[in-house]
Every structure is written in structure tokens, then in C-alpha cells.
Amino acid sequence: MLVLRQVTRGARPGEPTGLFVSHRIAAAMIVVGLVVMFGWLWVVGAGLMMTAIIVAFIIGSHIIIARIVAETGMPFMRATADIDQIYLLMPANTFSGRDIFFAGAFTLTGPHASRESLLTFASHGMTIAEQATQTRDARPSRLRGILAAMIAAIAISAVVSAASSLWCQYSYAVPLTSSGNPTMLNGGSSDTWPRHYITARLNQHEAGRFPPASHNSALHIGIGATITSALQFATWRWTSWPLVPVGYVVSGTWYVQAAWFSIFLGWLAKLMLVRFGGSSMFKAAKPFFIGLIFGEALAVGVWLLISMALAVSGYEYVTVTILPR
């Protein structure tokens, strides 16, 4: 409510305000962003209903991932919320072919891209900067300088990534008649997903009908909402309640299946440190574990540069990944 009041009437003396930008400016940025998103989809011919669905899925998936990362600290997570989960429940003639195409395209570049979410990274970085300046120099100008650097990095990366993507796509051909091309380094995003979310859905739309659902969608939505709400209520009501709703939300994902052993290994290390060394040993061990994370990231970054140099020179190279596939 304080944020909403400051958006409408501005901040008053003594009220806590946004450290990087005012809440009013942040709200204006949200409005401008929504207008640009709706306007772009309108220009390319998407219908109003599909435009609203696409924008809601993009924003919703990134907010969910930011919340999950904030609560769990997991370095990788993806919201596999497919836009076709909505429009497949409606008759095929409700939408145009352009609607189906852009729904598939933005499933890949929206919810499926939330594993590398700019919202999550920016929120994390801004929070760390805010905490770091609390013990040093918390002047607004210092924090705004960090925000300006982030904006500059985003602008540069947008230009570089757009140019490199277009150059790659128009310089290297991918056969459209065969699936599972062994030369593809990322067959999912380059072949499997486009065929499923775009080609197959467009063929079904042209045929005039979508395949029937294999389950009762309303029942499944109701079950998920009820369990999540009950877990959230229990978390608010009892401080000792051990099961939080975010655990239920991520429990069925592939990422937890890949990371559960590492999660429990970290939990065990923390438990042993606190049990036998107390809080002092726990704090003293932090640099070691942060060093493990930094060391892995540094190693991947160095070998990424080496692989790029080998590829440019025409030599064989090995792809190096830091996130599980």
C-alpha cells in the first residue's frame, strides 16, 4: 500500500523509498514496458486476446522464477509454462495463424527463457548492491551508478546478441527435412521445440481442431491452487511449519531432479558446520563455499573463451556448460 500511495501522490518526508529509483518512476517504467509489448504484438498482427495471454505468460513466468530463486537460492530454474496450455482449451478458430505462431515463438523466448531471467539476475544484483552499501556508502547516487552500469550492460548485450544471432541464423543452414541433426549443439531449441510449439500447432490450427486434453485441466488447476494455498496459509500461521509452497511448486521439475543430491549435500554441510562449530564456524566457512562457486564459474568462462578461439581458428572444440541440460 505504501508503494501504491507513493506512485499516486509521491513520497513524503520520513517514508522509505526506492533506493535505485522512486516507486513512481518504477511504475512508469512498467507501464511503458507493457505498452511497448502490446504495441509490438499489435503491429505484427497478433490478436488482442492472444497478446494479453503472451504478455501475462512472459511476465508471470519471470516473476515466479525470481520468487523461487529469492526463497531457495537455487542458481537454475525454469518456468515451463507453455502458452498452448491456455489456447488449446479453446476452439481453433478463436485465434489466427499469426496468434498460434507468436504463441509458440514467445513460449520459447518467454517462459522457456526464464532459466536465464534478466528480472532474476537484476533483482539479485540490486539486492546485493543494496546490502553491500548499507555498511559503507549508501548514497542514492552510488546505487544509481550501479543501476546505470546494469542498463548499459543490457543495451550492449541486446545489440551484440541480436547481431550475432542474425548472422548465425543466416550464415549456417539447418536442414528442415530431418530431425535430430547430429551437428546441432542445442537440438531442443533449434529443432525439437520449434517443431512442437510452432509447426505442429500451426498444422493443427489449419486442420481446424486441436488435440483433446489427456486430463481434466480445471481439476488439475484446482488441485494445484488448493495445495499451494494451503501450504502458504500454514507457512503464515505456524512458524515451525516445515513445508513451504515453493517446494511443492518446484518438486516436479527436471531441475530439482538434477540438483536434489547437491541440495541435500549443501544442507548436510551447513548442518554439520552449525552443529559442531556454531555460527562462528558457519560464517568463517562462507568464503570457502563462495570460492567453490566462483572457481567453477571462472573455469567455465576461461574454457568458453578458449573454445571460441578454437572455433574461430577452424579447430575442433568442446562445448563447456555450467548449468545442467
Short mmCIF file of N, CA, C and O in Angstrom, two decimals, residues 35-136:
data_model
loop_
_atom_site.label_atom_id
_atom_site.label_comp_id
_atom_site.label_asym_id
_atom_site.label_seq_id
_atom_site.Cartn_x
_atom_site.Cartn_y
_atom_site.Cartn_z
N VAL A 35 3.19 -1.18 -22.61
CA VAL A 35 2.71 -0.54 -23.84
C VAL A 35 3.55 -0.98 -25.03
O VAL A 35 3.02 -1.28 -26.11
N VAL A 36 4.87 -1.06 -24.85
CA VAL A 36 5.75 -1.49 -25.94
C VAL A 36 5.46 -2.94 -26.31
O VAL A 36 5.39 -3.30 -27.50
N MET A 37 5.26 -3.80 -25.32
CA MET A 37 5.00 -5.21 -25.59
C MET A 37 3.67 -5.39 -26.33
O MET A 37 3.60 -6.10 -27.35
N PHE A 38 2.62 -4.74 -25.82
CA PHE A 38 1.32 -4.82 -26.50
C PHE A 38 1.40 -4.21 -27.89
O PHE A 38 0.85 -4.75 -28.86
N GLY A 39 2.08 -3.06 -28.00
CA GLY A 39 2.17 -2.38 -29.29
C GLY A 39 2.92 -3.19 -30.32
O GLY A 39 2.53 -3.26 -31.50
N TRP A 40 4.03 -3.84 -29.91
CA TRP A 40 4.81 -4.63 -30.85
C TRP A 40 3.97 -5.80 -31.38
O TRP A 40 3.95 -6.07 -32.59
N LEU A 41 3.28 -6.50 -30.50
CA LEU A 41 2.47 -7.64 -30.93
C LEU A 41 1.30 -7.18 -31.80
O LEU A 41 0.88 -7.89 -32.72
N TRP A 42 0.77 -6.00 -31.51
CA TRP A 42 -0.32 -5.48 -32.35
C TRP A 42 0.19 -5.15 -33.75
O TRP A 42 -0.47 -5.43 -34.75
N VAL A 43 1.39 -4.58 -33.84
CA VAL A 43 1.95 -4.22 -35.14
C VAL A 43 2.20 -5.46 -35.99
O VAL A 43 1.96 -5.44 -37.21
N VAL A 44 2.67 -6.54 -35.40
CA VAL A 44 2.96 -7.74 -36.18
C VAL A 44 1.72 -8.59 -36.44
O VAL A 44 1.81 -9.63 -37.10
N GLY A 45 0.56 -8.16 -35.94
CA GLY A 45 -0.68 -8.81 -36.31
C GLY A 45 -1.28 -9.77 -35.33
O GLY A 45 -2.23 -10.49 -35.66
N ALA A 46 -0.79 -9.83 -34.11
CA ALA A 46 -1.38 -10.72 -33.10
C ALA A 46 -2.69 -10.13 -32.59
O ALA A 46 -2.83 -8.90 -32.48
N GLY A 47 -3.66 -10.99 -32.29
CA GLY A 47 -4.93 -10.54 -31.77
C GLY A 47 -4.82 -10.07 -30.33
O GLY A 47 -3.87 -10.41 -29.61
N LEU A 48 -5.81 -9.31 -29.89
CA LEU A 48 -5.77 -8.72 -28.55
C LEU A 48 -5.76 -9.80 -27.47
O LEU A 48 -4.99 -9.72 -26.50
N MET A 49 -6.61 -10.84 -27.62
CA MET A 49 -6.67 -11.89 -26.61
C MET A 49 -5.34 -12.63 -26.51
O MET A 49 -4.81 -12.84 -25.42
N MET A 50 -4.78 -13.02 -27.66
CA MET A 50 -3.51 -13.73 -27.63
C MET A 50 -2.38 -12.84 -27.14
O MET A 50 -1.47 -13.30 -26.43
N THR A 51 -2.43 -11.55 -27.47
CA THR A 51 -1.43 -10.62 -26.97
C THR A 51 -1.44 -10.58 -25.44
O THR A 51 -0.39 -10.63 -24.80
N ALA A 52 -2.65 -10.49 -24.85
CA ALA A 52 -2.76 -10.46 -23.40
C ALA A 52 -2.24 -11.76 -22.78
O ALA A 52 -1.56 -11.74 -21.74
N ILE A 53 -2.52 -12.89 -23.41
CA ILE A 53 -2.05 -14.18 -22.90
C ILE A 53 -0.53 -14.25 -22.95
O ILE A 53 0.13 -14.66 -21.99
N ILE A 54 0.06 -13.84 -24.08
CA ILE A 54 1.51 -13.89 -24.24
C ILE A 54 2.21 -13.02 -23.21
O ILE A 54 3.15 -13.45 -22.53
N VAL A 55 1.74 -11.77 -23.07
CA VAL A 55 2.37 -10.85 -22.12
C VAL A 55 2.24 -11.37 -20.69
O VAL A 55 3.19 -11.31 -19.90
N ALA A 56 1.07 -11.90 -20.35
CA ALA A 56 0.85 -12.44 -19.00
C ALA A 56 1.79 -13.61 -18.72
O ALA A 56 2.35 -13.73 -17.62
N PHE A 57 1.97 -14.48 -19.70
CA PHE A 57 2.85 -15.64 -19.51
C PHE A 57 4.31 -15.21 -19.37
O PHE A 57 5.05 -15.76 -18.54
N ILE A 58 4.74 -14.24 -20.18
CA ILE A 58 6.13 -13.80 -20.11
C ILE A 58 6.42 -13.18 -18.75
O ILE A 58 7.36 -13.55 -18.05
N ILE A 59 5.59 -12.20 -18.35
CA ILE A 59 5.82 -11.50 -17.08
C ILE A 59 5.63 -12.46 -15.90
O ILE A 59 6.44 -12.48 -14.97
N GLY A 60 4.57 -13.25 -15.94
CA GLY A 60 4.29 -14.16 -14.84
C GLY A 60 5.39 -15.18 -14.62
O GLY A 60 5.79 -15.45 -13.47
N SER A 61 5.92 -15.75 -15.70
CA SER A 61 6.96 -16.78 -15.55
C SER A 61 8.23 -16.20 -14.95
O SER A 61 8.87 -16.83 -14.10
N HIS A 62 8.61 -14.98 -15.35
CA HIS A 62 9.84 -14.39 -14.80
C HIS A 62 9.65 -13.96 -13.34
O HIS A 62 10.59 -14.05 -12.54
N ILE A 63 8.46 -13.51 -12.99
CA ILE A 63 8.20 -13.16 -11.59
C ILE A 63 8.26 -14.41 -10.72
O ILE A 63 8.82 -14.40 -9.62
N ILE A 64 7.69 -15.50 -11.21
CA ILE A 64 7.71 -16.76 -10.45
C ILE A 64 9.14 -17.23 -10.24
O ILE A 64 9.52 -17.64 -9.12
N ILE A 65 9.97 -17.18 -11.29
CA ILE A 65 11.35 -17.62 -11.15
C ILE A 65 12.11 -16.73 -10.18
O ILE A 65 12.91 -17.20 -9.36
N ALA A 66 11.88 -15.42 -10.25
CA ALA A 66 12.54 -14.50 -9.31
C ALA A 66 12.15 -14.84 -7.87
O ALA A 66 12.99 -14.80 -6.96
N ARG A 67 10.89 -15.17 -7.65
CA ARG A 67 10.43 -15.54 -6.31
C ARG A 67 11.06 -16.86 -5.85
O ARG A 67 11.52 -16.98 -4.70
N ILE A 68 11.14 -17.83 -6.75
CA ILE A 68 11.72 -19.12 -6.39
C ILE A 68 13.20 -18.97 -6.04
O ILE A 68 13.68 -19.51 -5.03
N VAL A 69 13.94 -18.22 -6.86
CA VAL A 69 15.37 -18.03 -6.59
C VAL A 69 15.57 -17.26 -5.30
O VAL A 69 16.47 -17.56 -4.51
N ALA A 70 14.72 -16.25 -5.03
CA ALA A 70 14.85 -15.48 -3.80
C ALA A 70 14.61 -16.34 -2.57
O ALA A 70 15.27 -16.17 -1.54
N GLU A 71 13.68 -17.27 -2.65
CA GLU A 71 13.34 -18.09 -1.50
C GLU A 71 14.27 -19.29 -1.31
O GLU A 71 14.53 -19.71 -0.19
N THR A 72 14.76 -19.85 -2.40
CA THR A 72 15.53 -21.09 -2.31
C THR A 72 17.02 -20.89 -2.54
O THR A 72 17.82 -21.69 -2.07
N GLY A 73 17.41 -19.87 -3.29
CA GLY A 73 18.81 -19.68 -3.63
C GLY A 73 19.29 -20.61 -4.72
O GLY A 73 20.48 -20.65 -5.03
N MET A 74 18.39 -21.37 -5.35
CA MET A 74 18.80 -22.27 -6.43
C MET A 74 19.30 -21.45 -7.61
O MET A 74 18.63 -20.51 -8.06
N PRO A 75 20.46 -21.78 -8.15
CA PRO A 75 21.02 -20.97 -9.23
C PRO A 75 20.39 -21.21 -10.58
O PRO A 75 20.65 -20.47 -11.51
N PHE A 76 19.61 -22.25 -10.71
CA PHE A 76 18.99 -22.51 -12.01
C PHE A 76 17.59 -23.06 -11.79
O PHE A 76 17.35 -23.92 -10.95
N MET A 77 16.66 -22.52 -12.56
CA MET A 77 15.27 -22.96 -12.51
C MET A 77 14.57 -22.37 -13.72
O MET A 77 14.91 -21.29 -14.19
N ARG A 78 13.60 -23.07 -14.25
CA ARG A 78 12.86 -22.60 -15.42
C ARG A 78 11.37 -22.81 -15.20
O ARG A 78 10.95 -23.82 -14.64
N ALA A 79 10.58 -21.82 -15.64
CA ALA A 79 9.13 -21.95 -15.58
C ALA A 79 8.64 -22.50 -16.91
O ALA A 79 8.55 -21.77 -17.90
N THR A 80 8.36 -23.78 -16.95
CA THR A 80 7.91 -24.41 -18.19
C THR A 80 6.40 -24.25 -18.32
O THR A 80 5.65 -25.22 -18.36
N ALA A 81 5.97 -22.99 -18.35
CA ALA A 81 4.54 -22.67 -18.50
C ALA A 81 4.29 -22.41 -19.98
O ALA A 81 4.58 -21.32 -20.49
N ASP A 82 3.78 -23.40 -20.69
CA ASP A 82 3.56 -23.28 -22.12
C ASP A 82 2.29 -22.49 -22.40
O ASP A 82 1.24 -22.75 -21.81
N ILE A 83 2.39 -21.55 -23.34
CA ILE A 83 1.23 -20.73 -23.67
C ILE A 83 0.12 -21.58 -24.28
O ILE A 83 -1.08 -21.26 -24.14
N ASP A 84 0.47 -22.68 -24.95
CA ASP A 84 -0.58 -23.51 -25.55
C ASP A 84 -1.43 -24.21 -24.51
O ASP A 84 -2.49 -24.77 -24.83
N GLN A 85 -0.99 -24.21 -23.25
CA GLN A 85 -1.84 -24.77 -22.20
C GLN A 85 -3.15 -23.98 -22.06
O GLN A 85 -4.12 -24.50 -21.52
N ILE A 86 -3.14 -22.75 -22.53
CA ILE A 86 -4.34 -21.92 -22.48
C ILE A 86 -5.14 -22.04 -23.76
O ILE A 86 -6.33 -22.37 -23.75
N TYR A 87 -4.49 -21.79 -24.91
CA TYR A 87 -5.30 -21.71 -26.13
C TYR A 87 -5.76 -23.08 -26.64
O TYR A 87 -6.70 -23.16 -27.42
N LEU A 88 -5.12 -24.16 -26.18
CA LEU A 88 -5.60 -25.48 -26.59
C LEU A 88 -6.95 -25.82 -25.97
O LEU A 88 -7.62 -26.75 -26.43
N LEU A 89 -7.34 -25.08 -24.92
CA LEU A 89 -8.64 -25.31 -24.30
C LEU A 89 -9.77 -24.63 -25.06
O LEU A 89 -10.94 -24.80 -24.70
N MET A 90 -9.44 -23.86 -26.09
CA MET A 90 -10.43 -23.11 -26.86
C MET A 90 -10.53 -23.66 -28.27
O MET A 90 -9.63 -24.35 -28.74
N PRO A 91 -11.63 -23.36 -28.98
CA PRO A 91 -11.74 -23.80 -30.37
C PRO A 91 -10.63 -23.21 -31.23
O PRO A 91 -10.16 -22.10 -30.98
N ALA A 92 -10.20 -23.94 -32.25
CA ALA A 92 -9.08 -23.50 -33.08
C ALA A 92 -9.38 -22.19 -33.80
O ALA A 92 -8.48 -21.38 -34.03
N ASN A 93 -10.66 -21.97 -34.16
CA ASN A 93 -10.99 -20.75 -34.91
C ASN A 93 -11.04 -19.51 -34.02
O ASN A 93 -11.35 -18.42 -34.51
N THR A 94 -10.76 -19.65 -32.73
CA THR A 94 -10.72 -18.49 -31.84
C THR A 94 -9.52 -17.60 -32.18
O THR A 94 -9.57 -16.38 -31.99
N PHE A 95 -8.45 -18.21 -32.69
CA PHE A 95 -7.22 -17.48 -32.95
C PHE A 95 -6.83 -17.60 -34.41
O PHE A 95 -7.26 -18.52 -35.12
N SER A 96 -6.00 -16.68 -34.86
CA SER A 96 -5.48 -16.72 -36.22
C SER A 96 -4.17 -17.50 -36.26
O SER A 96 -3.60 -17.85 -35.21
N GLY A 97 -3.71 -17.78 -37.46
CA GLY A 97 -2.44 -18.46 -37.60
C GLY A 97 -1.28 -17.65 -37.01
O GLY A 97 -0.34 -18.21 -36.45
N ARG A 98 -1.36 -16.33 -37.14
CA ARG A 98 -0.33 -15.48 -36.55
C ARG A 98 -0.34 -15.60 -35.03
O ARG A 98 0.72 -15.61 -34.39
N ASP A 99 -1.52 -15.70 -34.45
CA ASP A 99 -1.59 -15.88 -32.99
C ASP A 99 -0.88 -17.16 -32.57
O ASP A 99 -0.11 -17.16 -31.59
N ILE A 100 -1.13 -18.24 -33.30
CA ILE A 100 -0.52 -19.52 -32.95
C ILE A 100 1.00 -19.45 -33.11
O ILE A 100 1.76 -19.95 -32.28
N PHE A 101 1.45 -18.80 -34.19
CA PHE A 101 2.89 -18.69 -34.42
C PHE A 101 3.57 -17.91 -33.29
O PHE A 101 4.58 -18.36 -32.74
N PHE A 102 3.04 -16.74 -32.96
CA PHE A 102 3.69 -15.93 -31.94
C PHE A 102 3.55 -16.54 -30.54
O PHE A 102 4.42 -16.35 -29.69
N ALA A 103 2.47 -17.29 -30.31
CA ALA A 103 2.36 -18.01 -29.03
C ALA A 103 3.48 -19.02 -28.90
O ALA A 103 4.10 -19.16 -27.83
N GLY A 104 3.78 -19.75 -29.99
CA GLY A 104 4.88 -20.71 -29.95
C GLY A 104 6.23 -20.04 -29.83
O GLY A 104 7.09 -20.47 -29.05
N ALA A 105 6.42 -18.95 -30.59
CA ALA A 105 7.71 -18.25 -30.55
C ALA A 105 7.97 -17.68 -29.17
O ALA A 105 9.10 -17.76 -28.65
N PHE A 106 6.95 -17.11 -28.54
CA PHE A 106 7.16 -16.50 -27.23
C PHE A 106 7.08 -17.50 -26.09
O PHE A 106 7.40 -17.15 -24.95
N THR A 107 6.65 -18.71 -26.35
CA THR A 107 6.84 -19.76 -25.36
C THR A 107 8.33 -20.07 -25.23
O THR A 107 8.85 -20.28 -24.13
N LEU A 108 9.02 -20.07 -26.36
CA LEU A 108 10.45 -20.38 -26.36
C LEU A 108 11.28 -19.22 -25.82
O LEU A 108 12.26 -19.43 -25.10
N THR A 109 10.92 -18.00 -26.20
CA THR A 109 11.71 -16.84 -25.77
C THR A 109 11.16 -16.19 -24.51
O THR A 109 11.76 -15.24 -24.00
N GLY A 110 10.03 -16.68 -24.00
CA GLY A 110 9.44 -16.14 -22.78
C GLY A 110 9.62 -17.09 -21.61
O GLY A 110 10.67 -17.09 -20.96
N PRO A 111 8.62 -17.92 -21.31
CA PRO A 111 8.74 -18.85 -20.17
C PRO A 111 9.96 -19.76 -20.24
O PRO A 111 10.64 -19.96 -19.24
N HIS A 112 10.26 -20.30 -21.42
CA HIS A 112 11.39 -21.23 -21.52
C HIS A 112 12.73 -20.52 -21.37
O HIS A 112 13.74 -21.16 -21.08
N ALA A 113 12.75 -19.21 -21.57
CA ALA A 113 13.98 -18.44 -21.38
C ALA A 113 14.13 -17.93 -19.96
O ALA A 113 15.10 -17.23 -19.66
N SER A 114 13.21 -18.28 -19.08
CA SER A 114 13.25 -17.77 -17.71
C SER A 114 14.36 -18.41 -16.88
O SER A 114 14.63 -17.97 -15.77
N ARG A 115 15.02 -19.43 -17.40
CA ARG A 115 16.16 -20.02 -16.68
C ARG A 115 17.30 -19.00 -16.58
O ARG A 115 18.05 -19.00 -15.61
N GLU A 116 17.41 -18.15 -17.62
CA GLU A 116 18.39 -17.07 -17.60
C GLU A 116 17.63 -15.76 -17.54
O GLU A 116 17.72 -14.91 -18.43
N SER A 117 16.86 -15.57 -16.48
CA SER A 117 15.92 -14.45 -16.38
C SER A 117 16.64 -13.15 -16.03
O SER A 117 17.32 -13.05 -15.01
N LEU A 118 16.45 -12.14 -16.88
CA LEU A 118 17.03 -10.83 -16.60
C LEU A 118 16.44 -10.23 -15.32
O LEU A 118 17.14 -9.59 -14.54
N LEU A 119 15.14 -10.44 -15.11
CA LEU A 119 14.50 -9.94 -13.89
C LEU A 119 15.15 -10.55 -12.65
O LEU A 119 15.46 -9.83 -11.69
N THR A 120 15.40 -11.84 -12.68
CA THR A 120 16.01 -12.52 -11.54
C THR A 120 17.44 -12.03 -11.30
O THR A 120 17.82 -11.70 -10.17
N PHE A 121 18.22 -11.97 -12.36
CA PHE A 121 19.61 -11.52 -12.22
C PHE A 121 19.67 -10.08 -11.74
O PHE A 121 20.49 -9.73 -10.86
N ALA A 122 18.83 -9.21 -12.31
CA ALA A 122 18.86 -7.80 -11.92
C ALA A 122 18.42 -7.62 -10.47
O ALA A 122 19.04 -6.86 -9.71
N SER A 123 17.35 -8.32 -10.06
CA SER A 123 16.87 -8.21 -8.69
C SER A 123 17.93 -8.70 -7.71
O SER A 123 18.16 -8.09 -6.66
N HIS A 124 18.59 -9.81 -8.06
CA HIS A 124 19.63 -10.36 -7.21
C HIS A 124 20.79 -9.38 -7.08
O HIS A 124 21.28 -9.10 -5.98
N GLY A 125 21.24 -8.84 -8.21
CA GLY A 125 22.35 -7.91 -8.19
C GLY A 125 22.04 -6.63 -7.43
O GLY A 125 22.88 -6.12 -6.66
N MET A 126 20.84 -6.10 -7.59
CA MET A 126 20.45 -4.88 -6.90
C MET A 126 20.34 -5.10 -5.40
O MET A 126 20.70 -4.23 -4.59
N THR A 127 19.87 -6.28 -5.00
CA THR A 127 19.77 -6.59 -3.58
C THR A 127 21.16 -6.70 -2.95
O THR A 127 21.40 -6.19 -1.84
N ILE A 128 22.07 -7.36 -3.64
CA ILE A 128 23.44 -7.47 -3.13
C ILE A 128 24.08 -6.09 -3.02
O ILE A 128 24.75 -5.77 -2.02
N ALA A 129 23.88 -5.25 -4.04
CA ALA A 129 24.44 -3.89 -4.00
C ALA A 129 23.86 -3.09 -2.85
O ALA A 129 24.58 -2.36 -2.15
N GLU A 130 22.57 -3.24 -2.61
CA GLU A 130 21.93 -2.52 -1.51
C GLU A 130 22.50 -2.97 -0.17
O GLU A 130 22.80 -2.14 0.70
N GLN A 131 22.65 -4.28 0.01
CA GLN A 131 23.18 -4.78 1.28
C GLN A 131 24.64 -4.37 1.47
O GLN A 131 25.07 -4.07 2.59
N ALA A 132 25.41 -4.36 0.38
CA ALA A 132 26.82 -4.00 0.49
C ALA A 132 27.01 -2.54 0.87
O ALA A 132 27.91 -2.19 1.63
N THR A 133 26.14 -1.67 0.36
CA THR A 133 26.29 -0.24 0.63
C THR A 133 25.76 0.15 2.00
O THR A 133 26.04 1.25 2.47
N GLN A 134 25.02 -0.73 2.66
CA GLN A 134 24.50 -0.40 3.98
C GLN A 134 25.61 -0.25 5.00
O GLN A 134 25.48 0.49 5.97
N THR A 135 26.71 -0.95 4.79
CA THR A 135 27.84 -0.86 5.72
C THR A 135 28.91 0.11 5.24
O THR A 135 29.91 0.30 5.89
N ARG A 136 28.69 0.72 4.07
CA ARG A 136 29.69 1.64 3.52
C ARG A 136 29.05 2.97 3.17
O ARG A 136 28.75 3.78 4.03
#
